GROMACS .gro file of C-alpha atoms in nm:
model
  121
    1MET     CA    1  -0.011   0.003  -0.006
    2LEU     CA    2   0.281   0.227   0.090
    3MET     CA    3   0.411   0.200  -0.266
    4LEU     CA    4   0.147   0.426  -0.381
    5SER     CA    5   0.307   0.725  -0.215
    6SER     CA    6   0.630   0.878  -0.324
    7ALA     CA    7   0.932   0.873  -0.059
    8LYS     CA    8   0.896   1.265  -0.060
    9LYS     CA    9   0.541   1.263   0.017
   10ILE     CA   10   0.591   0.995   0.299
   11ARG     CA   11   0.866   1.216   0.452
   12GLU     CA   12   0.662   1.535   0.450
   13LEU     CA   13   0.362   1.371   0.607
   14MET     CA   14   0.571   1.184   0.884
   15ASP     CA   15   0.746   1.527   0.955
   16PHE     CA   16   0.427   1.698   0.988
   17PHE     CA   17   0.255   1.412   1.202
   18VAL     CA   18   0.543   1.374   1.442
   19ASN     CA   19   0.660   1.723   1.468
   20GLU     CA   20   0.367   1.953   1.443
   21ILE     CA   21   0.085   1.712   1.556
   22GLY     CA   22   0.289   1.522   1.791
   23LEU     CA   23   0.194   1.172   1.689
   24LYS     CA   24   0.446   0.891   1.748
   25PRO     CA   25   0.561   0.697   1.457
   26SER     CA   26   0.388   0.376   1.602
   27ASP     CA   27   0.059   0.568   1.593
   28ILE     CA   28   0.124   0.609   1.216
   29VAL     CA   29   0.221   0.237   1.183
   30ARG     CA   30  -0.117   0.152   1.317
   31CYS     CA   31  -0.299   0.342   1.067
   32PRO     CA   32  -0.091   0.359   0.759
   33ASN     CA   33  -0.359   0.504   0.545
   34LEU     CA   34  -0.248   0.814   0.694
   35LEU     CA   35   0.027   0.820   0.453
   36LEU     CA   36  -0.183   0.791   0.165
   37ILE     CA   37  -0.394   1.138   0.236
   38SER     CA   38  -0.293   1.473   0.105
   39LEU     CA   39  -0.100   1.700   0.327
   40LYS     CA   40  -0.233   2.000   0.152
   41LYS     CA   41  -0.582   1.895   0.064
   42ARG     CA   42  -0.678   1.725   0.393
   43VAL     CA   43  -0.438   1.749   0.679
   44LEU     CA   44  -0.352   2.115   0.683
   45PRO     CA   45  -0.721   2.231   0.654
   46ARG     CA   46  -0.848   1.991   0.906
   47TRP     CA   47  -0.538   2.049   1.153
   48SER     CA   48  -0.610   2.439   1.124
   49VAL     CA   49  -0.975   2.392   1.246
   50LEU     CA   50  -0.856   2.163   1.523
   51GLN     CA   51  -0.598   2.407   1.637
   52VAL     CA   52  -0.845   2.682   1.678
   53LEU     CA   53  -1.070   2.458   1.853
   54MET     CA   54  -0.811   2.349   2.100
   55SER     CA   55  -0.693   2.709   2.144
   56LYS     CA   56  -1.052   2.822   2.246
   57ASN     CA   57  -1.082   2.506   2.487
   58LEU     CA   58  -1.363   2.364   2.272
   59LEU     CA   59  -1.239   2.005   2.204
   60LYS     CA   60  -1.166   1.741   2.478
   61LYS     CA   61  -0.803   1.700   2.571
   62ASP     CA   62  -0.827   1.333   2.460
   63ILE     CA   63  -0.938   1.401   2.093
   64ASP     CA   64  -0.838   1.102   1.836
   65PHE     CA   65  -0.644   1.347   1.576
   66ILE     CA   66  -0.584   1.020   1.353
   67GLN     CA   67  -0.978   0.965   1.350
   68ALA     CA   68  -1.018   1.331   1.288
   69LEU     CA   69  -0.784   1.328   1.013
   70ILE     CA   70  -0.940   1.012   0.827
   71VAL     CA   71  -1.283   1.046   0.861
   72THR     CA   72  -1.475   1.152   0.545
   73LYS     CA   73  -1.521   1.524   0.460
   74PRO     CA   74  -1.901   1.553   0.550
   75VAL     CA   75  -1.846   1.376   0.909
   76PHE     CA   76  -1.541   1.604   0.978
   77GLU     CA   77  -1.749   1.936   0.856
   78ARG     CA   78  -2.062   1.808   1.068
   79ARG     CA   79  -1.846   1.735   1.392
   80PHE     CA   80  -1.582   2.008   1.382
   81VAL     CA   81  -1.694   2.272   1.149
   82THR     CA   82  -2.082   2.328   1.152
   83SER     CA   83  -2.103   2.271   1.509
   84TYR     CA   84  -1.903   2.581   1.547
   85MET     CA   85  -2.052   2.781   1.279
   86ASP     CA   86  -2.119   3.064   1.518
   87ASP     CA   87  -1.705   3.104   1.572
   88PRO     CA   88  -1.570   3.310   1.286
   89GLU     CA   89  -1.239   3.182   1.364
   90VAL     CA   90  -1.321   2.830   1.299
   91MET     CA   91  -1.490   2.912   0.986
   92MET     CA   92  -1.189   3.122   0.867
   93ALA     CA   93  -0.944   2.847   0.957
   94TYR     CA   94  -1.156   2.589   0.747
   95ARG     CA   95  -1.206   2.817   0.468
   96ASP     CA   96  -0.854   2.926   0.449
   97GLY     CA   97  -0.735   2.571   0.461
   98LEU     CA   98  -0.986   2.509   0.162
   99ARG     CA   99  -0.846   2.812  -0.011
  100VAL     CA  100  -0.495   2.668  -0.004
  101GLN     CA  101  -0.642   2.353  -0.155
  102ALA     CA  102  -0.809   2.560  -0.460
  103VAL     CA  103  -0.492   2.751  -0.511
  104VAL     CA  104  -0.284   2.411  -0.552
  105ALA     CA  105  -0.553   2.283  -0.773
  106ASP     CA  106  -0.562   2.601  -0.990
  107CYS     CA  107  -0.161   2.579  -1.022
  108LYS     CA  108  -0.202   2.212  -1.133
  109ASN     CA  109  -0.469   2.302  -1.417
  110TYR     CA  110  -0.264   2.617  -1.529
  111SER     CA  111  -0.062   2.546  -1.849
  112ASP     CA  112   0.215   2.779  -1.963
  113GLU     CA  113   0.161   2.653  -2.305
  114GLY     CA  114  -0.174   2.816  -2.325
  115ASP     CA  115  -0.071   3.161  -2.243
  116PRO     CA  116   0.097   3.343  -2.533
  117GLU     CA  117   0.284   3.603  -2.312
  118LEU     CA  118   0.482   3.272  -2.133
  119SER     CA  119   0.529   3.095  -2.465
  120ARG     CA  120   0.738   3.370  -2.625
  121THR     CA  121   1.117   3.309  -2.632
   0.00000   0.00000   0.00000
């Protein structure tokens, strides 16, 4: 299963999970699907929301971060976003995380060949 991910992606995810979130390598080994998800599209937006909720003491101390990262988007949004819609910081954190995702998608869809200004030599 891990062969589906590049070594660079695995290093980036491991670095983030261990150094930013504070997971142990053994936690990641128990849930190897974590190494298949996108850092930019899933992990960063969700971690941003969780950080805001934790900073406001709106989450239990023993939250299962792994579960929060692997649940489906509708489940995550129901548990951690729409439940706190009255808090603008939560909504901003999620929206900003999704904006990062949209910018990455736009960059992937952009082609220099289609722009006459860029194709001049």
